[in-house]
Structure formats: structure tokens, C-alpha cells
Amino acid sequence: MGPRLLATYRLRCAAADAPARAQALAIEQSVEMPPEAIGDPALRARVLGTVEALETDPADPDATLATLSLASETVGADPVQLMNMLFGNCALQPDVTLLDARLPEALLAALPGPRFGAAGLREATGSGEGLRPLGCTALKPQGLAPEDLARLAYAFARAGIDVIKDDHGIADQAAAPFDRRVAEVQRAVDRANREKAGSHDPLLAGHRSLYAPHVSGTPARVARQLEAMRNEGVGAALACPMLMGVGTFVESLRMRAGVPIIAHPAFAGGQIAPSLLLGRLFRLFGADATIFPNWGGRFSFTREECLAIAAAAREPLGPHLPIMPVPAGGMRVERCGEMIAAFGLDTMLLIGGDLLSAGPAMPARAAAFARALHEAAGGIGERAAAAHAQPLPIRSPSR
Amino acid sequence: MGPRLLATYRLRCAAADAPARAQALAIEQSVEMPPEAIGDPALRARVLGTVEALETDPADPDATLATLSLASETVGADPVQLMNMLFGNCALQPDVTLLDARLPEALLAALPGPRFGAAGLREATGSGEGLRPLGCTALKPQGLAPEDLARLAYAFARAGIDVIKDDHGIADQAAAPFDRRVAEVQRAVDRANREKAGSHDPLLAGHRSLYAPHVSGTPARVARQLEAMRNEGVGAALACPMLMGVGTFVESLRMRAGVPIIAHPAFAGGQIAPSLLLGRLFRLFGADATIFPNWGGRFSFTREECLAIAAAAREPLGPHLPIMPVPAGGMRVERCGEMIAAFGLDTMLLIGGDLLSAGPAMPARAAAFARALHEAAGGIGERAAAAHAQPLPIRSPSR
């Protein structure tokens, strides 16, 4: 692999110190020793990180944007080593954040990317002809027994929710062991899907809901969970790449799941720009959809950051399919129109707690959510579809 | 598992807002939905996180230390799920850092902990009778061919360095594929060890150096690397838990390596107190030694943070052995005395670039490093041994 990776970091330091700081970072992220102590000049030229550009951060005069180039050969094609080269040691340096990374074509092509992409996820759901936003919700709380989770899933599926995922806090715990939970929930969703086949409601007739259990834990546990999913005919999976590790995510999940994978941002931290990590990198590692905390909810991502994640999910990226942006994190049914206007029709909205909070009225609220998604396709949808076709630049985290 | 975990977070918010912020965090890290929407009061009492204590951070009047309790049953015994419960979603909230976590005895006992511990690592090296600090160095830079790395390793081993590890930037790249590299380096170290057996220098006679290759990548790659190590009789391993993922670290490495494991802090980030992550958690996941960036080098850890990591490596922790603290990160031979005085004799000092910078004088400088460790055992060592016997409290990151 000849060409080099380009990685852009924000350095919090006085402008006068930026050239030396950037040079020190280039050493830290490559040879990690004084360059003058490398006897062979050809080796030094090949592997030493180099400072390609420095500019004052337009958003912050006390910070510098430094673009370094790193040798592709130091990555190979391993996702773990890619993260190491981009942000291994400097993750321990509080003055550094990683904003952007552009990989040469050969390296892009060596990473798996999504198997299904946004279109494949859409096809796996029964969302029918025509482009409309998908709806996703979560089974919670952790601690519920399998039969209670199955009851919830049935109600969501009957209401017309496209994707019903486990809460990411539900793992393989004693209250709902993976095998029993997945069997019960999938059967409940199957039953609802069969019932909808004969529905007179045009929004439900033929609608097919998809269950996405949370696959987690050590690699062997992930393998056992995939086996259980196959036995039950489960059609999607939820996973947290930063918790299971990107190597396990790629090898144990992306290469073996055989169903669309929805990535969850838990443990992603605040030191890598979310557009890069949750958008571009999760996509390169094989996510078909990426959940992120939308603005105005329980998290502090800005509107600009969220739009940049969606752009990174969709922009050209070597040979890889676009993936589905999934805004989430304290969203309410009343915000559907606003979110669809911002993200476009080829988006999946995730609303969890707001549906469950309705108590006995949960089925009605879930149905209102599903209806809002259908209505969006006819109304503001067209303006939004045009808007989201424009990729936005990768932008930095505001933190 | 009955009793609950206690996790202490620092919340950056006005004191008046702290009770509500802590309550929101307790929800986020457990049920992730409005508690009043959980119909079953017994379930709510069982799984909902609760705020156990709030106090203004003694180090920062604009921050609050919030101690939450979380149900052990939500963790099970999975290291990945432990990280999820402690810091999953709130890793995305910039006002939260994780300072401390105390696990109930049953959960401590369910995690593997170190197989060899500090004493086992010491025994695997040929450091001889009596307690003296161990010396560690690194093979670098990445990009060197196996025969060049082997030449370096031979010189280090002949100089009396106890542990010779790969730079953590050396993975399984084309310049030095794992199998060939490990075979060549281990044979060079074996040869040096045989030669030392007959040495007339009392510091070298019978001294045995240990090679610790960097094991990295996806789980299958880790398994292949361990196989190659076994074939060559390699006696230790280096790994980055936060890059490979703690699940892979536990399952693919700790449970299968059969040799002492040295944990490297790459990708650990700045949102979890290093004493907790690099000290206590890496130890619980199976590290026998933990590398951390010492104060006064290229990183910004404070003296207090470094001493707290060492304390966490050694303090009582359920059934688990103490592990070896390994201060590193831009250290110089001239600082050996200071470091040994601070960390005590049962410490491994890691000095890499400073030895390589000596160029043709590298063997002499490496020998000076080894000599400093022997001399320490007779001199300031005794005072230091007394000092490090006092465990220090887990302290927060300064960032």
C-alpha cells in the first residue's frame, strides 16, 4: 500500500508552539522515538509521520488544525491497527482530538464496509415501495424477563414500527439470557408480522417489523449469540463497536452476522469527531446503520455535528455502500417532522423512552410515530430529500 | 449476584444542578427510560441506578463527585458489559468523567484477574534472587525488518535488560510480519541468554531476558499470534486492551496466552481515571503488568495520578494478585533513582527512545540502565520499599 493516510487533529496550544507540537505528534503516532536516532534515511522517509498542513482553527483562535500523513503500510488492513495509528498514544494527551481521517483507496477497499447498507436495511424491513423514513424503537428496561420484552415487541410490531432493537443495556444477563430472550421476542414479532399480513389498515398491510437484538460481550459469546439468532431467523443485530472492540465488530460480527448491523455509539467518548467515528469509521468497519444522539435530547451533540455524521454515512467512500443515519437519544414523536426535514427521507428515527412513557397508551403513541413517518414521505419529504443529497464536510466535535 | 457496584463520577455542573444531574446519570447508566414508566416497582428497585452520595469536588468547586450504585445483575460477569454499565452512554456526555468503581466481591471473583501477577512476571525474567526493579525497553521503530529488530533485541538482552517488548506501533505489518519477527527476535534473545549463562560479569551471569511481542488485531489474528509465540517459546506478551477491546483481551489473551501479559495504555483516553482503568480494571481483566506514562515525560499525567495507578496495581482486590506498575513515556536513565524512590523496588521501569538515541553507544547506555536497577536495590531501595507499601486512594484525572 503506497499512498499515505491523512489525519487531521486539533491541537490546543499557542499558535507559536503549534509547529513543534504537530511534529511531536507525528513522531508519537508513528516511530515513537527521536527521528535522528533512526539510522536508515530510507526507513525514516517511509514510516515517519509528517506534518502536511497547519492552520489556526477557524472556530477557536487558541487551537491549531494539524494534518499529518501516516504510512499505509503501518496499518496493514487491520481495523485495530488503524485505530492505533490514528489515535493510539495521543488518546492519552488531553490537548489532542482527532477530527478527520482520509484513507487511500487501497486501504478503503481493504476494510469490509457495510454488507447491506441503507438500502439493504430498508429492504430487510417491510417498509414497502417508495422512500419513507424508517422507525426504530427500543425494548427496555434491562431487568425485564423475556416474556415481558416479547410483549413489548409484539405491541411495537403491531403498531408498525420497522425496527425493534434491544436497549444497549440489555446484554446476556440472568433476567433475560440471550437465547431465551431472542427466541421469545422474535416469535412475538413473527406473530405480529403474520397478523399484519391480513390487515385492512393500508399502513400495516404487509408491513414487516425487524428485531435487532443487542449482540455483545467477548468474541466467543458473540459467536454463540449469532448462532442463536440464526436458529430463530432474526433479521438484524445491534452492536456497540467501541465496547466490543472494532476488531471483534469486524471479524466476529460484520463477517459472520449475515444480517444488517446497527451500530450503537456507547463508549465512543468525546475525543474523536463523531462524524469520523460514528459516520465514516463505523461504516468502514461494517455498520449498515449508525445511531447517534441527536441535538436537543439528552446529549450535547450540535445540529452541525449530527448533520456531519449523516453526511459521512452517505458520502462517497471507496467501494462502500451508504449507510442509514439513525438520530436518537431523547427524541419525541412531535419532533419527527423536524428531524426528517433535517436528515431527509432515507433516515431511520429512533424513539424509545417517549413511547414507553405513554404507559397504557403506548400502542397508540407507537402508531402515531409510525403514521408520522408515512405522512412525512408525502409532505416535507421531497424538500428534505433534496437537502440531504448535499454531503456536508466532516466537522469537529464542539467539546 | 446480590450487592451493587459503586461508581463515582465527576459531574461538571453548578452545585444546585448536581442532584438532578446525578439522578439523570443514574437513569442513563441503567434503565435508560423514565423510571415512572416502569410499571413494576420491584423491577425498578432492582435495576434502577441510585444516587448514593454527592459532594463538591474538593479539587474543583464547580464540579460534584457523584457516587451511584448499579445492580451487579446488569453486568453478569462479562468485561464488556462491565464497561458498558460503568461508562457506556455517559462516555458521550462531556460533563461526566469516571473516577472510581468498587465492585462487590462476587463480581471481583468472577473476573479473571492476573494469572501471574508481579511476582510471576519477575520469576519469568531471570532477575535473580532478591527484590530489585526490573528494566524494560522497546524495539522500534515500526518499519524495521525482523533481522534488524532481532539485532536490537540481542544487544538489549546482552546488556541485561529484563523485558524487551515490541513498540506498540509494531503490529503484523508487511515490513515485519508477526511470525517471522517473533521467530527472529526470540532466537536472538535466546542466543543472548545462552551467552550470559557463562558470563563473568555478576550482573549478567545467569540473567535471562524475556521478549514480549505486541499481540494485536482481530480475535482470530490474536489466536494465530499466540500460536506462533508458543512455537517459538516466547515468554511474555504486550497488548493494548482498549484497542483490541476488553472482551478480546480477557478471552483471547488472558485465558489463552499462558505467559505474563503487559498491558499498554494506547487508546485509553482521558475520560476514565487512569488509576481505575490502567490500574484496577486492567488488573481485573488479566494484566500482569501495566504500562503508564510517568510524569515529566511526553504525557501530562501528574505524579499523584501515577502513584495512584501503582497503588491500584498493588492494593487488595478480591482474590487477585498484585501486578507490576511500569512507568514509561519519555523516561531517561538518569531518572531511574527518582522513579524507584517513588514507586519502590517492585516496579518495572520502561525506557525506550532514550536508549536508542545513543546510536552506536546504545549497548553502553542499556548496560547503564541495567546497572542502575541493580544499584537501586542496595541503596535507596529500602526506603522506597517501605514507601510503596502504603496504598494510595484512587484519584481523579486532572483533565
CSV table of N, CA and C in Angstrom, one decimal, chain A residues 106-173:
chain,number,residue,atom,x,y,z
A,106,ALA,N,-6.7,2.1,-1.6
A,106,ALA,CA,-6.4,0.7,-1.3
A,106,ALA,C,-6.8,0.3,0.1
A,107,LEU,N,-6.6,1.2,1.0
A,107,LEU,CA,-6.9,0.9,2.4
A,107,LEU,C,-8.4,0.9,2.6
A,108,LEU,N,-9.1,1.9,2.0
A,108,LEU,CA,-10.6,1.9,2.0
A,108,LEU,C,-11.1,0.5,1.5
A,109,ALA,N,-10.5,0.0,0.4
A,109,ALA,CA,-11.0,-1.2,-0.2
A,109,ALA,C,-10.7,-2.4,0.6
A,110,ALA,N,-9.6,-2.3,1.5
A,110,ALA,CA,-9.2,-3.4,2.3
A,110,ALA,C,-10.1,-3.6,3.6
A,111,LEU,N,-10.8,-2.6,3.9
A,111,LEU,CA,-11.8,-2.7,5.0
A,111,LEU,C,-13.1,-3.1,4.5
A,112,PRO,N,-13.9,-3.9,5.4
A,112,PRO,CA,-15.0,-4.6,4.8
A,112,PRO,C,-16.2,-3.6,4.4
A,113,GLY,N,-16.4,-2.6,5.1
A,113,GLY,CA,-17.6,-1.7,4.8
A,113,GLY,C,-18.8,-2.5,5.0
A,114,PRO,N,-20.0,-1.8,4.8
A,114,PRO,CA,-21.3,-2.4,5.1
A,114,PRO,C,-21.6,-3.5,4.1
A,115,ARG,N,-22.2,-4.6,4.5
A,115,ARG,CA,-22.6,-5.6,3.6
A,115,ARG,C,-24.0,-5.3,3.0
A,116,PHE,N,-24.8,-4.6,3.7
A,116,PHE,CA,-26.2,-4.3,3.2
A,116,PHE,C,-26.4,-2.8,2.9
A,117,GLY,N,-25.9,-2.0,3.8
A,117,GLY,CA,-26.0,-0.6,3.6
A,117,GLY,C,-27.5,-0.1,3.9
A,118,ALA,N,-27.7,1.2,3.7
A,118,ALA,CA,-29.0,1.7,4.0
A,118,ALA,C,-30.1,1.0,3.2
A,119,ALA,N,-29.9,0.8,1.9
A,119,ALA,CA,-30.9,0.2,1.0
A,119,ALA,C,-31.2,-1.3,1.5
A,120,GLY,N,-30.1,-2.0,1.9
A,120,GLY,CA,-30.3,-3.4,2.3
A,120,GLY,C,-31.1,-3.4,3.6
A,121,LEU,N,-30.8,-2.5,4.5
A,121,LEU,CA,-31.6,-2.5,5.8
A,121,LEU,C,-33.0,-2.2,5.5
A,122,ARG,N,-33.3,-1.2,4.6
A,122,ARG,CA,-34.6,-0.9,4.2
A,122,ARG,C,-35.4,-2.1,3.6
A,123,GLU,N,-34.7,-2.8,2.7
A,123,GLU,CA,-35.3,-3.9,2.1
A,123,GLU,C,-35.6,-5.0,3.1
A,124,ALA,N,-34.7,-5.2,4.1
A,124,ALA,CA,-35.0,-6.2,5.1
A,124,ALA,C,-36.2,-5.9,6.0
A,125,THR,N,-36.5,-4.6,6.1
A,125,THR,CA,-37.7,-4.2,6.8
A,125,THR,C,-38.8,-4.3,5.8
A,126,GLY,N,-40.1,-4.3,6.2
A,126,GLY,CA,-41.2,-4.4,5.3
A,126,GLY,C,-41.7,-3.0,5.1
A,127,SER,N,-40.9,-2.0,4.8
A,127,SER,CA,-41.3,-0.7,4.7
A,127,SER,C,-42.1,-0.4,3.4
A,128,GLY,N,-42.1,-1.4,2.5
A,128,GLY,CA,-42.9,-1.2,1.3
A,128,GLY,C,-42.2,-0.4,0.2
A,129,GLU,N,-42.9,-0.1,-0.9
A,129,GLU,CA,-42.4,0.7,-2.0
A,129,GLU,C,-42.3,2.1,-1.6
A,130,GLY,N,-41.4,2.8,-2.3
A,130,GLY,CA,-41.3,4.2,-2.1
A,130,GLY,C,-40.4,4.5,-0.9
A,131,LEU,N,-39.8,5.7,-0.9
A,131,LEU,CA,-38.8,6.1,0.1
A,131,LEU,C,-39.6,6.8,1.3
A,132,ARG,N,-39.6,6.2,2.4
A,132,ARG,CA,-40.1,6.9,3.6
A,132,ARG,C,-39.1,6.7,4.8
A,133,PRO,N,-39.1,7.6,5.7
A,133,PRO,CA,-38.2,7.3,6.9
A,133,PRO,C,-38.6,6.1,7.6
A,134,LEU,N,-37.6,5.3,8.1
A,134,LEU,CA,-37.9,4.2,8.9
A,134,LEU,C,-38.1,4.6,10.4
A,135,GLY,N,-38.8,3.8,11.1
A,135,GLY,CA,-39.0,4.0,12.5
A,135,GLY,C,-38.3,2.9,13.3
A,136,CYS,N,-37.7,3.2,14.4
A,136,CYS,CA,-37.0,2.3,15.3
A,136,CYS,C,-37.3,2.6,16.7
A,137,THR,N,-37.5,1.5,17.5
A,137,THR,CA,-37.7,1.8,18.9
A,137,THR,C,-36.9,0.7,19.7
A,138,ALA,N,-36.9,0.9,21.0
A,138,ALA,CA,-36.0,0.0,21.9
A,138,ALA,C,-36.9,-0.7,22.9
A,139,LEU,N,-36.5,-2.0,23.2
A,139,LEU,CA,-37.0,-2.7,24.3
A,139,LEU,C,-36.3,-2.4,25.5
A,140,LYS,N,-37.0,-1.9,26.6
A,140,LYS,CA,-36.3,-1.7,27.8
A,140,LYS,C,-37.3,-1.7,28.9
A,141,PRO,N,-36.9,-1.6,30.2
A,141,PRO,CA,-35.6,-1.5,30.7
A,141,PRO,C,-34.9,-2.9,30.8
A,142,GLN,N,-33.6,-2.8,31.0
A,142,GLN,CA,-32.8,-4.0,31.4
A,142,GLN,C,-33.4,-4.6,32.7
A,143,GLY,N,-33.4,-5.9,32.8
A,143,GLY,CA,-34.0,-6.5,34.0
A,143,GLY,C,-35.4,-7.1,33.7
A,144,LEU,N,-36.0,-6.7,32.6
A,144,LEU,CA,-37.3,-7.3,32.2
A,144,LEU,C,-37.1,-8.8,31.8
A,145,ALA,N,-38.1,-9.6,32.1
A,145,ALA,CA,-38.0,-11.0,31.7
A,145,ALA,C,-38.3,-11.1,30.2
A,146,PRO,N,-37.8,-12.2,29.5
A,146,PRO,CA,-38.1,-12.4,28.1
A,146,PRO,C,-39.5,-12.2,27.7
A,147,GLU,N,-40.4,-12.8,28.5
A,147,GLU,CA,-41.8,-12.7,28.1
A,147,GLU,C,-42.4,-11.3,28.1
A,148,ASP,N,-41.8,-10.4,29.0
A,148,ASP,CA,-42.2,-9.0,29.1
A,148,ASP,C,-41.6,-8.3,27.9
A,149,LEU,N,-40.4,-8.5,27.6
A,149,LEU,CA,-39.8,-7.9,26.4
A,149,LEU,C,-40.5,-8.3,25.1
A,150,ALA,N,-40.9,-9.6,25.1
A,150,ALA,CA,-41.7,-10.1,23.9
A,150,ALA,C,-43.0,-9.4,23.8
A,151,ARG,N,-43.7,-9.1,24.9
A,151,ARG,CA,-45.0,-8.4,24.9
A,151,ARG,C,-44.8,-7.0,24.3
A,152,LEU,N,-43.8,-6.4,24.8
A,152,LEU,CA,-43.5,-5.0,24.3
A,152,LEU,C,-43.2,-5.1,22.8
A,153,ALA,N,-42.4,-6.0,22.4
A,153,ALA,CA,-42.0,-6.1,21.0
A,153,ALA,C,-43.2,-6.4,20.1
A,154,TYR,N,-44.1,-7.2,20.6
A,154,TYR,CA,-45.4,-7.5,19.8
A,154,TYR,C,-46.2,-6.2,19.6
A,155,ALA,N,-46.3,-5.5,20.7
A,155,ALA,CA,-47.1,-4.2,20.6
A,155,ALA,C,-46.4,-3.2,19.6
A,156,PHE,N,-45.1,-3.1,19.7
A,156,PHE,CA,-44.4,-2.2,18.7
A,156,PHE,C,-44.6,-2.7,17.3
A,157,ALA,N,-44.5,-4.0,17.1
A,157,ALA,CA,-44.6,-4.6,15.7
A,157,ALA,C,-46.0,-4.4,15.2
A,158,ARG,N,-47.0,-4.6,16.1
A,158,ARG,CA,-48.4,-4.4,15.6
A,158,ARG,C,-48.7,-2.9,15.3
A,159,ALA,N,-47.9,-2.0,15.9
A,159,ALA,CA,-48.2,-0.6,15.7
A,159,ALA,C,-47.5,-0.1,14.4
A,160,GLY,N,-46.6,-1.0,13.8
A,160,GLY,CA,-46.0,-0.6,12.6
A,160,GLY,C,-44.6,0.0,12.7
A,161,ILE,N,-43.9,-0.3,13.8
A,161,ILE,CA,-42.5,0.1,13.9
A,161,ILE,C,-41.7,-0.8,13.1
A,162,ASP,N,-40.7,-0.2,12.3
A,162,ASP,CA,-40.0,-1.0,11.4
A,162,ASP,C,-38.9,-1.9,12.0
A,163,VAL,N,-38.1,-1.3,12.9
A,163,VAL,CA,-37.0,-2.0,13.6
A,163,VAL,C,-37.2,-1.9,15.1
A,164,ILE,N,-37.2,-3.0,15.8
A,164,ILE,CA,-37.4,-3.0,17.2
A,164,ILE,C,-36.1,-3.6,17.8
A,165,LYS,N,-35.3,-2.8,18.5
A,165,LYS,CA,-34.0,-3.2,18.9
A,165,LYS,C,-34.0,-3.4,20.4
A,166,ASP,N,-33.1,-4.2,20.9
A,166,ASP,CA,-32.9,-4.2,22.4
A,166,ASP,C,-32.3,-2.9,22.8
A,167,ASP,N,-32.6,-2.4,24.0
A,167,ASP,CA,-31.8,-1.4,24.6
A,167,ASP,C,-30.3,-1.9,24.7
A,168,HIS,N,-29.4,-1.0,24.5
A,168,HIS,CA,-28.0,-1.4,24.5
A,168,HIS,C,-27.5,-1.8,25.9
A,169,GLY,N,-28.3,-1.6,26.9
A,169,GLY,CA,-28.0,-2.0,28.3
A,169,GLY,C,-28.4,-3.5,28.5
A,170,ILE,N,-29.2,-4.0,27.6
A,170,ILE,CA,-29.6,-5.4,27.7
A,170,ILE,C,-28.6,-6.3,27.0
A,171,ALA,N,-27.9,-7.1,27.8
A,171,ALA,CA,-26.8,-7.9,27.2
A,171,ALA,C,-27.2,-9.4,27.3
A,172,ASP,N,-26.5,-10.1,28.1
A,172,ASP,CA,-26.8,-11.6,28.3
A,172,ASP,C,-26.9,-11.9,29.8
A,173,GLN,N,-27.8,-11.1,30.4
A,173,GLN,CA,-27.9,-11.2,31.9
A,173,GLN,C,-28.9,-12.2,32.3
